[in-house]
Structure formats: C-alpha cells, structure tokens
PDB file of C-alpha atoms and ligand atoms in Angstrom:
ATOM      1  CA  UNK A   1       1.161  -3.558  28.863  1.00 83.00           C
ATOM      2  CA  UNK A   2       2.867  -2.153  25.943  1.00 93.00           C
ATOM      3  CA  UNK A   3       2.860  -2.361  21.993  1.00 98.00           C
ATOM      4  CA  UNK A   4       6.000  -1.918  19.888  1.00 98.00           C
ATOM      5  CA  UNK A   5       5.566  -0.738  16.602  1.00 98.00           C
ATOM      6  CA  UNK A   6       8.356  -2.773  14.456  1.00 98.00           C
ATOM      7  CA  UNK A   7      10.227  -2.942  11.411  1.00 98.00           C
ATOM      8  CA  UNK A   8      10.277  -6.253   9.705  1.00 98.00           C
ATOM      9  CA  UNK A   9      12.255  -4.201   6.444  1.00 98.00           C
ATOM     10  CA  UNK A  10      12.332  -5.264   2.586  1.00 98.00           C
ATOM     11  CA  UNK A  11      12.126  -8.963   3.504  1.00 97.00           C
ATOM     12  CA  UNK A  12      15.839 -10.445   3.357  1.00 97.00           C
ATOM     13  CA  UNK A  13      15.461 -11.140   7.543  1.00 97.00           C
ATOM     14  CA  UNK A  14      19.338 -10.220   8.164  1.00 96.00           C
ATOM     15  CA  UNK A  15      18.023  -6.635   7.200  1.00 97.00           C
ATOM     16  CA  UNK A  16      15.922  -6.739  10.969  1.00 98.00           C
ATOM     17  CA  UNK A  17      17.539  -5.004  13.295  1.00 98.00           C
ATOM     18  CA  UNK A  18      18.764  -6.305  16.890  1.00 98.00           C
ATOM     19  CA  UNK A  19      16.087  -4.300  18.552  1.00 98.00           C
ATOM     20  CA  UNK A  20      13.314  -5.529  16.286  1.00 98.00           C
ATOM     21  CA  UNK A  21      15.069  -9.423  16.547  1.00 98.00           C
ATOM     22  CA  UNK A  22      15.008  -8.970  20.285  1.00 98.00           C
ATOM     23  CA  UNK A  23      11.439  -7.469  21.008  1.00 98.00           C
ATOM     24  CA  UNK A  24      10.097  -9.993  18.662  1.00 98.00           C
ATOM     25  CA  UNK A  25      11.570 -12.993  20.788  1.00 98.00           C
ATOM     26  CA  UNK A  26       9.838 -11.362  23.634  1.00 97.00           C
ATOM     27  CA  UNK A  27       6.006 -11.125  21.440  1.00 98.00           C
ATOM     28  CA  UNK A  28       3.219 -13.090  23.460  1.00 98.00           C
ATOM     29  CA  UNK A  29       1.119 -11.932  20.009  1.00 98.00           C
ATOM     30  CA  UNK A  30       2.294 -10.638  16.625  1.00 98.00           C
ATOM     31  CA  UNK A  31       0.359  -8.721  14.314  1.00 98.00           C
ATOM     32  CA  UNK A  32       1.596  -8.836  10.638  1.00 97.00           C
ATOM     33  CA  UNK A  33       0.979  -7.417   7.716  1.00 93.00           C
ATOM     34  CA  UNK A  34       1.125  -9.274   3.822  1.00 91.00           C
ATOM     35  CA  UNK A  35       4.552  -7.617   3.271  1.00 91.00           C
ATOM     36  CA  UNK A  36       6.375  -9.611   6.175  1.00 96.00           C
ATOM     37  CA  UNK A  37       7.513 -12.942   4.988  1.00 96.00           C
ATOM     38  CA  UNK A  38       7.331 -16.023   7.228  1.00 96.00           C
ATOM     39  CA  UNK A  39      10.941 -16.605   7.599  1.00 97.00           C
ATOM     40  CA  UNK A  40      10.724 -13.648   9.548  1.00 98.00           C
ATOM     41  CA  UNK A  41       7.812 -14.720  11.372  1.00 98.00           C
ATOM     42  CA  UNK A  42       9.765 -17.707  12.549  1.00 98.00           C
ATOM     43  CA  UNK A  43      12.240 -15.934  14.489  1.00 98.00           C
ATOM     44  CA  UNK A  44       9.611 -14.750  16.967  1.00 98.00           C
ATOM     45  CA  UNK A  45       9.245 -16.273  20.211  1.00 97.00           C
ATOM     46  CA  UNK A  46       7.884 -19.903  19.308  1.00 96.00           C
ATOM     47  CA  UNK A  47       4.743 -19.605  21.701  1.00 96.00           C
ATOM     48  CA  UNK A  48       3.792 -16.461  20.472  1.00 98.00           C
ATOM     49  CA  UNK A  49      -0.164 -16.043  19.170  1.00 98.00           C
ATOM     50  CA  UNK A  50      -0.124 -14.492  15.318  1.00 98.00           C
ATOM     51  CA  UNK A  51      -2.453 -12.762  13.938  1.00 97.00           C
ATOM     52  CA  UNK A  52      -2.335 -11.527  10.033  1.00 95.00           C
ATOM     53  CA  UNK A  53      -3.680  -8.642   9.648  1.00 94.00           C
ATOM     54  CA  UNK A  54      -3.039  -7.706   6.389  1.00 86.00           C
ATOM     55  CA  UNK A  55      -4.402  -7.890   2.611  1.00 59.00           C
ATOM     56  CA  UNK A  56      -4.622 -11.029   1.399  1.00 50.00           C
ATOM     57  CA  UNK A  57      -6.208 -11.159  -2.656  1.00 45.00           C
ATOM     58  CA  UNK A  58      -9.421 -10.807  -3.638  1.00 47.00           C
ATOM     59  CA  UNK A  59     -10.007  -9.786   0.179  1.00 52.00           C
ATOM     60  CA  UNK A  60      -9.483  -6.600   1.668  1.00 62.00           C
ATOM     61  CA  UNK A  61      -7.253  -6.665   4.847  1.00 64.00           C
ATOM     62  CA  UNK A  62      -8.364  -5.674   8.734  1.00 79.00           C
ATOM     63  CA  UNK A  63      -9.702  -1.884   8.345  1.00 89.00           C
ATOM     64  CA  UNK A  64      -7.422   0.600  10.000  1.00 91.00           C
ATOM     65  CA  UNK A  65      -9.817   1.610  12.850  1.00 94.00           C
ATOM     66  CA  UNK A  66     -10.398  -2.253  13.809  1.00 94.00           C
ATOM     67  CA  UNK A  67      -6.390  -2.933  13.461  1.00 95.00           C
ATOM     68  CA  UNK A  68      -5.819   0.411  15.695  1.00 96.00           C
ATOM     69  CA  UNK A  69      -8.602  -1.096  18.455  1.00 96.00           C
ATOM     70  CA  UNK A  70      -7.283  -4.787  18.112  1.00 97.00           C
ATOM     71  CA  UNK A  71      -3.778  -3.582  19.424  1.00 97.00           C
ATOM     72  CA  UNK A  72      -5.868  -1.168  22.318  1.00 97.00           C
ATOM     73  CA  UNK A  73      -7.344  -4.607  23.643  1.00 97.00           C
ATOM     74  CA  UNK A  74      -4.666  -6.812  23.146  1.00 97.00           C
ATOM     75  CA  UNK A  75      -2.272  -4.314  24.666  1.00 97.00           C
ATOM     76  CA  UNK A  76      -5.511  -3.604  27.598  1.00 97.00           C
ATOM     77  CA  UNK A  77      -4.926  -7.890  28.664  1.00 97.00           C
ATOM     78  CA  UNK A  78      -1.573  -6.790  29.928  1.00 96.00           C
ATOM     79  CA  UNK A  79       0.272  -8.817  26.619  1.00 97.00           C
ATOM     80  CA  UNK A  80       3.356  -7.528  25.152  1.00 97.00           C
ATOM     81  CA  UNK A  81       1.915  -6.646  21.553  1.00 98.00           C
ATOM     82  CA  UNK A  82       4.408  -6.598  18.342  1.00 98.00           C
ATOM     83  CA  UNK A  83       3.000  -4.792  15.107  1.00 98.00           C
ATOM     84  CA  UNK A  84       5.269  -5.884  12.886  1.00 98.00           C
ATOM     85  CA  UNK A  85       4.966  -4.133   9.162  1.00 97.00           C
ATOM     86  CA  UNK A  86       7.280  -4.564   6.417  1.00 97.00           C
ATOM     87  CA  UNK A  87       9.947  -1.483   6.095  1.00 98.00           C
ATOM     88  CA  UNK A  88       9.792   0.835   8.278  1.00 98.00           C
ATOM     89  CA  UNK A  89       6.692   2.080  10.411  1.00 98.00           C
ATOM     90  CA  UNK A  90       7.027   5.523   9.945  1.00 98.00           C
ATOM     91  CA  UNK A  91       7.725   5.449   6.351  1.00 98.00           C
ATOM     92  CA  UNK A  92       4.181   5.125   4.116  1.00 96.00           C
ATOM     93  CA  UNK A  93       3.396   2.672   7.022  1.00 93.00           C
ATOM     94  CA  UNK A  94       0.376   4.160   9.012  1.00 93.00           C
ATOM     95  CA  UNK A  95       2.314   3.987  11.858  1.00 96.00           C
ATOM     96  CA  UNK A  96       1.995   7.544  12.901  1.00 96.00           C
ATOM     97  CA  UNK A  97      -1.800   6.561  13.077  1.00 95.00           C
ATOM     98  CA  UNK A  98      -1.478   3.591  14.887  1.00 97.00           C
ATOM     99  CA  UNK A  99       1.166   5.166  17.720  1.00 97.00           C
ATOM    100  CA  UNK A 100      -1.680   7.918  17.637  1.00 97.00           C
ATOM    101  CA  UNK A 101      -4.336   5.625  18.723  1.00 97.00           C
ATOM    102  CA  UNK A 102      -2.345   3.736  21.157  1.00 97.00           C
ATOM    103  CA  UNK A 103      -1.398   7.156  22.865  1.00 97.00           C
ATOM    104  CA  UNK A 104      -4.999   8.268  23.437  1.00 97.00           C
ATOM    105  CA  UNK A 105      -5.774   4.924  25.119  1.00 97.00           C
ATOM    106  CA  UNK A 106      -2.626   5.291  27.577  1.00 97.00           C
ATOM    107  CA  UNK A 107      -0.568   2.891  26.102  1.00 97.00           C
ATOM    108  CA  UNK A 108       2.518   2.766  26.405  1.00 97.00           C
ATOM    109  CA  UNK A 109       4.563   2.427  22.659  1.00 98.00           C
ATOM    110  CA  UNK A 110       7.934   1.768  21.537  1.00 98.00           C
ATOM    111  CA  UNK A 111       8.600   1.920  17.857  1.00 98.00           C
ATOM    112  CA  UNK A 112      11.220  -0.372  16.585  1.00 98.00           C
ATOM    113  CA  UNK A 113      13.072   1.368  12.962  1.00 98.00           C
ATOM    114  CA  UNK A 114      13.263  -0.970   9.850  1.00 98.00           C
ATOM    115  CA  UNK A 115      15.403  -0.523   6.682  1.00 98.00           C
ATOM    116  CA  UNK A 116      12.754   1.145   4.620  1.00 98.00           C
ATOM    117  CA  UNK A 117      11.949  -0.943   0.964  1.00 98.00           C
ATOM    118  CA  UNK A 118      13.951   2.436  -0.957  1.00 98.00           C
ATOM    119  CA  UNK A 119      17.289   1.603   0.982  1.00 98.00           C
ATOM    120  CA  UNK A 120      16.743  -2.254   0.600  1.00 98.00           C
ATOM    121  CA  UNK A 121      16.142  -1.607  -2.667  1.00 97.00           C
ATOM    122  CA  UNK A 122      19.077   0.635  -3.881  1.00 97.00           C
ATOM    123  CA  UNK A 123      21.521  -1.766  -2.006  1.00 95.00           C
ATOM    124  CA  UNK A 124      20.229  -5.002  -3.670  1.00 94.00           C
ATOM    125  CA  UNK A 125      20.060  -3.508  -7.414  1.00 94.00           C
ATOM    126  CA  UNK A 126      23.754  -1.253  -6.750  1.00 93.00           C
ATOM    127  CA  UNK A 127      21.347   1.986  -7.986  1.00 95.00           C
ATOM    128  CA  UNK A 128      23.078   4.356  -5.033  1.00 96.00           C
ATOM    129  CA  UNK A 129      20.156   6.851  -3.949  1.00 98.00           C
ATOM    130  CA  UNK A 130      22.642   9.957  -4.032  1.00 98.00           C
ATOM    131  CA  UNK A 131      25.579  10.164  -5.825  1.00 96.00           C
ATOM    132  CA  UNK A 132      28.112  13.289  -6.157  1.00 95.00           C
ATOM    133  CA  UNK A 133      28.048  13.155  -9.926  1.00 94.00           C
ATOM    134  CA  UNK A 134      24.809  11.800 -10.521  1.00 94.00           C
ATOM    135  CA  UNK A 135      22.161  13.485  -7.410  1.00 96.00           C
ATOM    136  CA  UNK A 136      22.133  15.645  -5.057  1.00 96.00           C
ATOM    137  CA  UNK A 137      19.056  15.028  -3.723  1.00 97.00           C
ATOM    138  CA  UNK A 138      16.046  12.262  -2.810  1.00 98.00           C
ATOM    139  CA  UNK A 139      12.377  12.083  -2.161  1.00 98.00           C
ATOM    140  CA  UNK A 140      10.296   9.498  -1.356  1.00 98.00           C
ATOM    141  CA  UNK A 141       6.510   9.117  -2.163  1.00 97.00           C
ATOM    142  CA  UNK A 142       3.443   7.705  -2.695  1.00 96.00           C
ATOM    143  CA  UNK A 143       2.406   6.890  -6.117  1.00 94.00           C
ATOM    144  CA  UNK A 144      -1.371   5.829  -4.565  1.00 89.00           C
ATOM    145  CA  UNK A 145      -3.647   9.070  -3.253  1.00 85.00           C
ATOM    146  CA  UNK A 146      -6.101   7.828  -1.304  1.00 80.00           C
ATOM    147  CA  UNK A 147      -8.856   8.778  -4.021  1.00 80.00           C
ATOM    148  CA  UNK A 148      -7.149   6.453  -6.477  1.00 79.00           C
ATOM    149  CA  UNK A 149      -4.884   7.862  -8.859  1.00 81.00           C
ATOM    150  CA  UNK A 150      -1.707   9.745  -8.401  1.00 83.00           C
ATOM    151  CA  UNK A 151      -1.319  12.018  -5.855  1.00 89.00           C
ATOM    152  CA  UNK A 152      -0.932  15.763  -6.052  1.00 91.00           C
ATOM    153  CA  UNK A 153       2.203  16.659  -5.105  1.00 95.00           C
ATOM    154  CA  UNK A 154       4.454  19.430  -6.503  1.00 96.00           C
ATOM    155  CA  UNK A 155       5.330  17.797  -9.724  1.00 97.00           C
ATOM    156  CA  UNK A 156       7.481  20.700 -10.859  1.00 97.00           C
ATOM    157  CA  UNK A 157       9.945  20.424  -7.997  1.00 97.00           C
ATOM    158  CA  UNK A 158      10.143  16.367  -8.214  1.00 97.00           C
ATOM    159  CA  UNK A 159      11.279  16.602 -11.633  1.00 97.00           C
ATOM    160  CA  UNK A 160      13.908  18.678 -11.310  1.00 97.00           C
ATOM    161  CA  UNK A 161      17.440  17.267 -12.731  1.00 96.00           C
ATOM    162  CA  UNK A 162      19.842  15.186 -10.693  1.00 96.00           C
ATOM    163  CA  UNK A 163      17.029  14.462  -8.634  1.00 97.00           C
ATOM    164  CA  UNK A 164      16.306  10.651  -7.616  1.00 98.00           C
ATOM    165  CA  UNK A 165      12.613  10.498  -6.669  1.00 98.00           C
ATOM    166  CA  UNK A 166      11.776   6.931  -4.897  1.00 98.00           C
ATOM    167  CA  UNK A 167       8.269   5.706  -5.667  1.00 98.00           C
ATOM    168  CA  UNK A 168       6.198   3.511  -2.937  1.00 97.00           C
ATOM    169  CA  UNK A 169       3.114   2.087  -4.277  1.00 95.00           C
ATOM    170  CA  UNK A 170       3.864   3.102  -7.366  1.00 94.00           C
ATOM    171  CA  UNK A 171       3.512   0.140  -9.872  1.00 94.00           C
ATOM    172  CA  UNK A 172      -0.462   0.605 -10.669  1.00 93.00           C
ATOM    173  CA  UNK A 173      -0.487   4.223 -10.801  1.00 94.00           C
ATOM    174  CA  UNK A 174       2.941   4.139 -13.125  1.00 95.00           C
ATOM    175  CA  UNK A 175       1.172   5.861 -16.284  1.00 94.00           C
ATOM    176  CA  UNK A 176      -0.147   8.726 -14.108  1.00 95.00           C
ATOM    177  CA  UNK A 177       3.381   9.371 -12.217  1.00 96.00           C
ATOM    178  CA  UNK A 178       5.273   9.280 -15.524  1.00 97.00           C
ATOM    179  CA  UNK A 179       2.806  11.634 -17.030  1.00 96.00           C
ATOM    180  CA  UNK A 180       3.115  14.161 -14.145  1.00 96.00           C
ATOM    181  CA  UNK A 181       6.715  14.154 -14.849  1.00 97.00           C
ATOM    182  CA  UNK A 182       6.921  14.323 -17.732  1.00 98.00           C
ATOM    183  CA  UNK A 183       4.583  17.177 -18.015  1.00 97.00           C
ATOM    184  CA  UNK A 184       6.288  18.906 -15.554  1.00 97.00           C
ATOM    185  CA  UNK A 185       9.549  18.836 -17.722  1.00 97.00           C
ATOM    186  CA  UNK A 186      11.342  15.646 -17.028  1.00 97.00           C
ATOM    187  CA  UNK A 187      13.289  13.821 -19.974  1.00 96.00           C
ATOM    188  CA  UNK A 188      11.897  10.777 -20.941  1.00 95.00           C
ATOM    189  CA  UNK A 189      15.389   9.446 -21.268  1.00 93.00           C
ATOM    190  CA  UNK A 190      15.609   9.544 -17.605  1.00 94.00           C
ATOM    191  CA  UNK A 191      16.285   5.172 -16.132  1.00 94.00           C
ATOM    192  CA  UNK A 192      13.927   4.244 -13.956  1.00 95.00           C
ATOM    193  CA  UNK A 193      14.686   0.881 -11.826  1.00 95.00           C
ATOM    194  CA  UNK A 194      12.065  -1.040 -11.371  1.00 95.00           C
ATOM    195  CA  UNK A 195      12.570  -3.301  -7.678  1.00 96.00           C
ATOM    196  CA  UNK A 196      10.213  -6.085  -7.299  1.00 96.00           C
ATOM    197  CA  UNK A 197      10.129  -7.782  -4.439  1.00 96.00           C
ATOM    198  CA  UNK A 198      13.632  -6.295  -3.308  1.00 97.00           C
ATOM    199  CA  UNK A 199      16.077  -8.170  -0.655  1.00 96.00           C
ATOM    200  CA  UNK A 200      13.697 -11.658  -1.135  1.00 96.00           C
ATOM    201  CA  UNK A 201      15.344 -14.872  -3.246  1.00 93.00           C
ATOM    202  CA  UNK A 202      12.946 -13.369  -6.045  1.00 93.00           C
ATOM    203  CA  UNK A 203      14.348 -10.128  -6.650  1.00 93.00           C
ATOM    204  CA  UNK A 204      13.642  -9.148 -10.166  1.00 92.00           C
ATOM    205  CA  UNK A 205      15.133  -5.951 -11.308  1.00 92.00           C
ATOM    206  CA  UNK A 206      13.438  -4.298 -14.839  1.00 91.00           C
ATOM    207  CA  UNK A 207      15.735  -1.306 -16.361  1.00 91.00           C
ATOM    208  CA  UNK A 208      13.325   1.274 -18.098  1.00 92.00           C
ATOM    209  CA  UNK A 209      13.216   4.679 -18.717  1.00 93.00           C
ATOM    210  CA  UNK A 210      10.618   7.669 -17.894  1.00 95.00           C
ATOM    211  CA  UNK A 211       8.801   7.598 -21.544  1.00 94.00           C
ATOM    212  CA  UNK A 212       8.018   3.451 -21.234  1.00 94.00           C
ATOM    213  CA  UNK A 213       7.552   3.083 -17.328  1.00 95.00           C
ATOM    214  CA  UNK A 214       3.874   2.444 -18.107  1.00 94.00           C
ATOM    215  CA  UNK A 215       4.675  -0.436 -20.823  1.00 94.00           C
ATOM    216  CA  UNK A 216       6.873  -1.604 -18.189  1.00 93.00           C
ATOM    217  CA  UNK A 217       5.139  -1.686 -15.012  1.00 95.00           C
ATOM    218  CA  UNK A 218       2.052  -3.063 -17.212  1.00 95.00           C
ATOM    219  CA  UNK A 219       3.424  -6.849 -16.494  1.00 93.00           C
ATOM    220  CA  UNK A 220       3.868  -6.741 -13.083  1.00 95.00           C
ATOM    221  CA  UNK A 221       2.305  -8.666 -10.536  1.00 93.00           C
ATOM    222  CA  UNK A 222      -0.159  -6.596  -8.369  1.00 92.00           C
ATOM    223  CA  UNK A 223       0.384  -8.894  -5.640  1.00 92.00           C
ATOM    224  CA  UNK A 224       4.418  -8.209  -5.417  1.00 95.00           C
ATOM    225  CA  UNK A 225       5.329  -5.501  -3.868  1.00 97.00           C
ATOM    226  CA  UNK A 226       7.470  -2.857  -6.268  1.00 98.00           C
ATOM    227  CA  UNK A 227       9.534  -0.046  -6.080  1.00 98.00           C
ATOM    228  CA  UNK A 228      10.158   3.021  -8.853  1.00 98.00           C
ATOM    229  CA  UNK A 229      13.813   4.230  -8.542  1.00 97.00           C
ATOM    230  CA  UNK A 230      13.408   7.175 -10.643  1.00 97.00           C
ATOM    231  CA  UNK A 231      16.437   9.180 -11.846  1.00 96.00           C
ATOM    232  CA  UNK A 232      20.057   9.612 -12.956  1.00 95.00           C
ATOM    233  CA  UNK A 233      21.227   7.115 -10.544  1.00 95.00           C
ATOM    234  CA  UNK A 234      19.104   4.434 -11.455  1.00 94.00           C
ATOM    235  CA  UNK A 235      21.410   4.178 -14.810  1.00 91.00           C
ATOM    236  CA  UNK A 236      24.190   3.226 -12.392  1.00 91.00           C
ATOM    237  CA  UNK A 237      22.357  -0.244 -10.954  1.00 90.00           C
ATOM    238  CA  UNK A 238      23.773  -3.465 -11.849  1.00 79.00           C
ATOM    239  CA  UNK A 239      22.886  -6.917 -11.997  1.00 68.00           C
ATOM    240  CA  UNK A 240      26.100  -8.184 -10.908  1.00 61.00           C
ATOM    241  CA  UNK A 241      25.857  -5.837  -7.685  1.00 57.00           C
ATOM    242  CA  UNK A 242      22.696  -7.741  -7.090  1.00 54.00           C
ATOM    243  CA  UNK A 243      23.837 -11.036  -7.739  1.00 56.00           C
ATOM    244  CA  UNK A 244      26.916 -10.512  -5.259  1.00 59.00           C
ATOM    245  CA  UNK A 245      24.589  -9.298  -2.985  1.00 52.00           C
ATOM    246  CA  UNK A 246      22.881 -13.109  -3.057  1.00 52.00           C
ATOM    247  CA  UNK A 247      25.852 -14.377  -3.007  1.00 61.00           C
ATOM    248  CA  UNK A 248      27.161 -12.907   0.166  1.00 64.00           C
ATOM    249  CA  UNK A 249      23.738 -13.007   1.770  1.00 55.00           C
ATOM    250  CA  UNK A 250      23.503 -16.648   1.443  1.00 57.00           C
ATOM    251  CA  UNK A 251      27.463 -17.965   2.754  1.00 67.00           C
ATOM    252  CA  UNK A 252      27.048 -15.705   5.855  1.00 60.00           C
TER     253      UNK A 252
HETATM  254  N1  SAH B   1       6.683   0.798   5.445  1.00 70.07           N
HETATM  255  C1  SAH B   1       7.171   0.239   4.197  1.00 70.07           C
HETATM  256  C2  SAH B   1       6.367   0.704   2.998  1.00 70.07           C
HETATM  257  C3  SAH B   1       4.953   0.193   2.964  1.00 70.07           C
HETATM  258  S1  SAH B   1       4.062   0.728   1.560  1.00 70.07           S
HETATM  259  C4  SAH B   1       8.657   0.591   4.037  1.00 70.07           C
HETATM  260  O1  SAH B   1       9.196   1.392   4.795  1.00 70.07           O
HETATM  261  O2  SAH B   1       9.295   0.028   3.142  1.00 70.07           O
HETATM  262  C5  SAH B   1       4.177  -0.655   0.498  1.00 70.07           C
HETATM  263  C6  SAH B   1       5.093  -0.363  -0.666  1.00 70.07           C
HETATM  264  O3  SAH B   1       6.461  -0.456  -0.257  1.00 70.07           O
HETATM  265  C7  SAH B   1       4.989  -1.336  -1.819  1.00 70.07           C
HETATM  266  O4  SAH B   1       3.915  -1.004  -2.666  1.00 70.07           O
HETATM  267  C8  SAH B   1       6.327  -1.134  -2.520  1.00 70.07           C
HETATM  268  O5  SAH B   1       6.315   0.030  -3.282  1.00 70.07           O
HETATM  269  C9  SAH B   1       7.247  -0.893  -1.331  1.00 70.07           C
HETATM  270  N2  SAH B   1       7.964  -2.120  -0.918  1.00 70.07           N
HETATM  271  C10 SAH B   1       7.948  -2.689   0.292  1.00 70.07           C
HETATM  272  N3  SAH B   1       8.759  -3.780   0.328  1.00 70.07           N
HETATM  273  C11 SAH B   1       9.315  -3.878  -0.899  1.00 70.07           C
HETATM  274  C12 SAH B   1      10.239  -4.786  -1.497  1.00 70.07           C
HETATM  275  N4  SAH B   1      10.749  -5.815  -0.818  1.00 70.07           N
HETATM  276  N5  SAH B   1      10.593  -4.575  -2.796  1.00 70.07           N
HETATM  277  C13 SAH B   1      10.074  -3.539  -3.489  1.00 70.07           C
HETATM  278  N6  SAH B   1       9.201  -2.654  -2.978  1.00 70.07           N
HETATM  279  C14 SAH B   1       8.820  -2.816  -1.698  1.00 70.07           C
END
C-alpha cells in the first residue's frame, strides 16, 4: 500500500517526467485535480479507476480533509494510489498537507516532482526567470491569502529592482498585488507577462505593465488557470519563442 504524490506539470504532457509517466502506468486509481488535462489522464494505466477530485464551476471541489482521508482508505485496500496535481506538489500544491496526513496514518509516500506552471511558463512565452542583465533574483507566490485578498507578505523586499516575482493564483487578486507594489516603490513601467493556460494548444500570452495589470487581468477567464511574470525579464518574452515552441512540440 502506498500513495505517490505526482506532478502532472503546466499541461503540455511531454513536460511529465519519466518517473511520474512510469508510476502513473502502474495507478490501480488516480486522483486528479481540474488543472490536469485528459491527454494526460490517458497515459495512465488503461484499467485504472479515476476519480476527479478537483473544482469544477459553480461547485466547490472535494474539501481538503475528505481528499486527505480518501487517499488514507484507498491507500488502507492495499491499491497503489496516484495523486496527480497539476505542477508540482510541493509548489502552492497542498502537498506538504497531504504527505502530512498520509504519514500519520503509516503510509507509505513517494512524491513524484513536476515542472512547476512558473518554469512552464517562462519557457513557452521566452520571458527567462533570471537573467545576468536583467535579474538577479526570483520569488514565487501566492496572490490568494486564504482570507481572500492578497496576502501579506513583505511587499518592500518583492519590489525591489531586477527582481522577477512569479505570481500563482494571481489573476483575481491582480488590483491588490499591483497596489502592494506599487506602494511599496515599484515602477509602474515595470512588464508584467501575463501566461494563461501555459504549455496547452491555448496558450495566450497578454504583455502589460505594473500600472494596468488590473485592466488587464480584468478579461480573463476565472476558469483558466494564469500566471503573473512580474519584472524586468518579462520585457524580454516573445511571441515567436512561443510559437517555435508549438512548433517543435508538435513534429516531435
Ligand atoms: N502546483 C502547481 C500550482 C497550483 S496553484 C504548480 O506547481 O504549478 C494553481 C495556479 O498555478 C493557477 O492559479 C495559476 O496561477 C498557476 N498555473 C498552473 N498551471 C498553469 C498554466 N498551465 N498556465 C498558467 N498558470 C498556471
């Protein structure tokens, strides 16, 4: 009886890893979330059970208690159990929680890495995370507190210059995280990138900038998922990076 705790990444299913292609061709059940697409669910074993466990709209997805005792009992019939979530586990992806769980009830878990949405993301828009002349740094966050709005976080220090801050969950909250920024002393010059739905056949990449992110996150679609690339280096993305990116991706 085990569980493995897998990366499904941005959604372009050459971005799964070996590991994560092999353990899911040994699932006897899968549990997904609404970020995996189903051409990924296909290339689990074909007699595998599959259970979706994630948001779906207008309804609110499996609460995180019943999702963390659903793997306990699968895991409990002696099944080999795949939690497969889109990106990586361990990044914004409640994995720590759900390895947590499975620990206290003696199970044994694996966890399976996934190419998390920002590194998708930078490789299919050409915006390079870091770059010598450009940043020197990267964060990650959350742009979603679990009260709501945007979280508190140390502003000052994520608006520092030649800084690329990555955004997860960012789209709704995109007035408050500009704000905070901005406050905090960050030009409103700065490009942002806007990903949605990075790595898939509908990629669609928005160029903005700090002082109109809200405008520009205002027609997005709640139900995509979206990514805020926020920095010097998002000046340096390019649609012809992404369109040679299709291009490869689809003779290999
Ligand atoms: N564990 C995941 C993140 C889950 S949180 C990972 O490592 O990528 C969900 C957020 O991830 C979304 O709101 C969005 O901000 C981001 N995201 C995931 N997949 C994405 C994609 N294909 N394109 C753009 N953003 C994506």
């Amino acid at each position: 009886m085990s569980v493995s705790l897998v990366g499904a990444g941005p959604g372009d299913p050459e971005l799964l890893t070996l590991r994560a292609l092999r353990t899911l061709q040994r699932a006897d059940i899968v549990l997904y979330d609404r970020l995996v697409p189903k051409c990924i669910l296909e290339l689990a074993r074909r007699d595998a059970t599959f259970e979706d466990v994630g948001k779906v709209q207008g309804r609110k997805g499996m609460e995180q208690a019943a999702i963390n005792a659903r793997l306990v009992e699968l895991a409990q019939r002696g099944l080999h159990v795949v939690r497969l979530k889109g990106g990586d586990p361990f990044v914004f992806g409640r994995g720590g929680e759900e390895r947590d769980a499975l620990r206290e009830a003696g199970i044994e878990t694996f966890v399976v890495p996934g190419v998390t949405a920002a590194l998708g993301c930078a490789a299919a828009s050409g915006a390079p995370l870091t770059h010598r002349d450009h940043a020197q740094a990267v964060t990650f966050v959350t742009g979603h507190a679990r009260s709501g709005g945007a979280p508190e976080l140390d502003w000052a220090a994520l608006a520092a210059p030649k800084h690329t801050l990555v955004v997860y969950m960012g789209a709704a909250n995109a007035p408050g995280v500009a704000a905070k920024l901005l406050a905090a002393g960050r030009d409103g010059a700065i490009p942002v990138l806007i990903v949605e739905n990075g790595t898939r056949p509908d990629q669609r990449l928005i160029a903005s900038r700090l002082d109109a992110l809200a405008r520009d996150c205002a027609i997005l679609d709640p139900d995509k998922p979206a990514l805020l690339i926020i920095g010097e280096v998002a000046a340096l993305a390019d649609s012809a990076q992404a369109a040679e990116y299709w291009a490869k991706a689809s003779a290999a």
